[in-house]
Amino acid sequence: VDRDIQYDMDKLQDSFPGFRSKYRLIKRIGEGTFSTVYKAEDLAYDRYDNSWDFDRDSDKWTPPPLKSFSSGDHHQTVRRRKPKYVAIKKIYVTSSPTRILNELELLHDLRDCENVCPLITAFRATDQVVAILPYFRHADFREYFRNMTVHDISIYLRSLFTALASVHRHHILHRDIKPTNFLYDPETRRGVLVDFGLAEREGSECKPCLCHDDYQTRKARLANHNTKATVGGYPKQDTRPSRRANRAGTRGFRAPEVLFKCTEQTTKIDIWSVGVILLTILSKRFPFFNSADDVEAMIEIATIFGREKMKEAGKLHGCAFETTIPTIGSGGFSFERIILWSTCRSDSEKTLPADEKMAVEFLKRCLDLDPRHRISAEEALEHDFLQYGMG
Ligand code: ADP
Ligand code: MG
């Protein structure tokens, strides 16, 4: 183990009283913007079951049942205790207390959701908070995504959409769907969604956005706006308040409505991000989008969809989209084209095989520029493509 990592691990163990008797830190497994994650052995496990259960009927936490040990079987050989591993997420002390509380609270709300990594417990010592999660064995996305068959992709996405359907049913937006936040084990074909550090409840900092109006109302409001005096396309005296919208997320995975600063974002932003993952797998290019900022991200999306559709998408949120960039055509390119190109098959093949076509049909439903028409997680689970992996 690297000396710096060892130093941090020692410090962590010393900052919580009794830490060393509860957990044995093994190694660092992740280092992100907001936390460091370690793999550890849960030493208390099996010696006694110390986990409390939440009783939904009484709305109370109940202590663990007392365990009785049977000594009836004399022939039983001594079994070695199977170690239980946990992931210890050390949240950086620079995170705001509300933010830390938010993550833990949402995880607690989602504790019974399939394919969502549950929170075992959490500790605080002065300003340091750690979350304890069951350790989930997984492979690095970059190691397996190029070798996935369409069947594999269907199973992978079914698992991710199962998680999202429950998260969205709780009216929670994850906001940071990307491969490193969906831990997948290609061997067992199981996956869990992690990292609710940016997640929020739907409608938490909401101001009305045009996209929630019906077509006529939106048209009228846009027309009203356009009659005002303008200089070079901008209103002469712009009295509009500057737009502020939640832009949290990871570049390359942000939905168009996030880029257009929609103030009424919905759970559909997560669906777009899954679409980006699917496009990554089908095109065998990671990262597929590689923009440095939101404007570049818009250019990338506009290159695929074309100027006209991008304009429409902007208008939905009251934004004008103008560009003179020559590589942005008016009609864009089909996903099928893009996938054939990026997998170097455009010379030999004119169309994709049937199973990939089905995946592309599904991709179109995820990467719909209009969040209202974009498929929901619930609907996705019913889609032919996600049923395919089950057959
Ligand atoms: P961050 O907010 O810093 O991105 P995450 O919750 O995404 O923190 O965790 C960072 C990384 O740690 C993950 O990408 C994953 O590799 C690893 N990790 C997180 N939780 C677990 C877990 N329960 N089991 C195994 N590895 C985990
Ligand atoms: Mg993460």
mmCIF file of C-alpha atoms in Angstrom, residues 12 18 67 70 114-115 136-137 163 167 177 193 229 259 283 289 293 308 314 318 320 322 325 331 337 353:
data_model
loop_
_atom_site.group_PDB
_atom_site.id
_atom_site.type_symbol
_atom_site.label_atom_id
_atom_site.label_comp_id
_atom_site.label_asym_id
_atom_site.label_seq_id
_atom_site.Cartn_x
_atom_site.Cartn_y
_atom_site.Cartn_z
ATOM 1 C CA LEU A 12 -9.283 7.339 9.556
ATOM 2 C CA GLY A 18 -13.271 1.611 18.487
ATOM 3 C CA LYS A 67 -28.772 -15.374 18.357
ATOM 4 C CA SER A 70 -26.989 -24.868 18.455
ATOM 5 C CA GLU A 114 -33.655 -3.555 -5.680
ATOM 6 C CA ASN A 115 -30.259 -2.903 -7.288
ATOM 7 C CA PHE A 136 -20.063 -5.051 -3.903
ATOM 8 C CA ARG A 137 -17.653 -6.887 -6.170
ATOM 9 C CA ALA A 163 -32.640 0.541 -9.753
ATOM 10 C CA VAL A 167 -35.383 5.622 -7.275
ATOM 11 C CA ILE A 177 -25.694 8.295 -13.641
ATOM 12 C CA LEU A 193 -26.438 1.822 -8.147
ATOM 13 C CA ALA A 229 -36.433 45.421 -28.903
ATOM 14 C CA LEU A 259 -27.493 22.317 -20.498
ATOM 15 C CA SER A 283 -20.135 2.648 -30.333
ATOM 16 C CA PHE A 289 -18.814 12.771 -25.293
ATOM 17 C CA ASP A 293 -17.882 22.697 -20.688
ATOM 18 C CA GLU A 308 -33.152 22.109 -36.322
ATOM 19 C CA GLY A 314 -33.842 24.906 -26.710
ATOM 20 C CA GLY A 318 -37.149 29.339 -23.629
ATOM 21 C CA ALA A 320 -32.496 30.253 -28.526
ATOM 22 C CA GLU A 322 -27.860 29.623 -32.824
ATOM 23 C CA ILE A 325 -20.246 25.939 -36.724
ATOM 24 C CA GLY A 331 -30.380 17.274 -39.994
ATOM 25 C CA ARG A 337 -24.695 5.648 -38.906
ATOM 26 C CA PRO A 353 -27.694 -6.574 -37.540
#
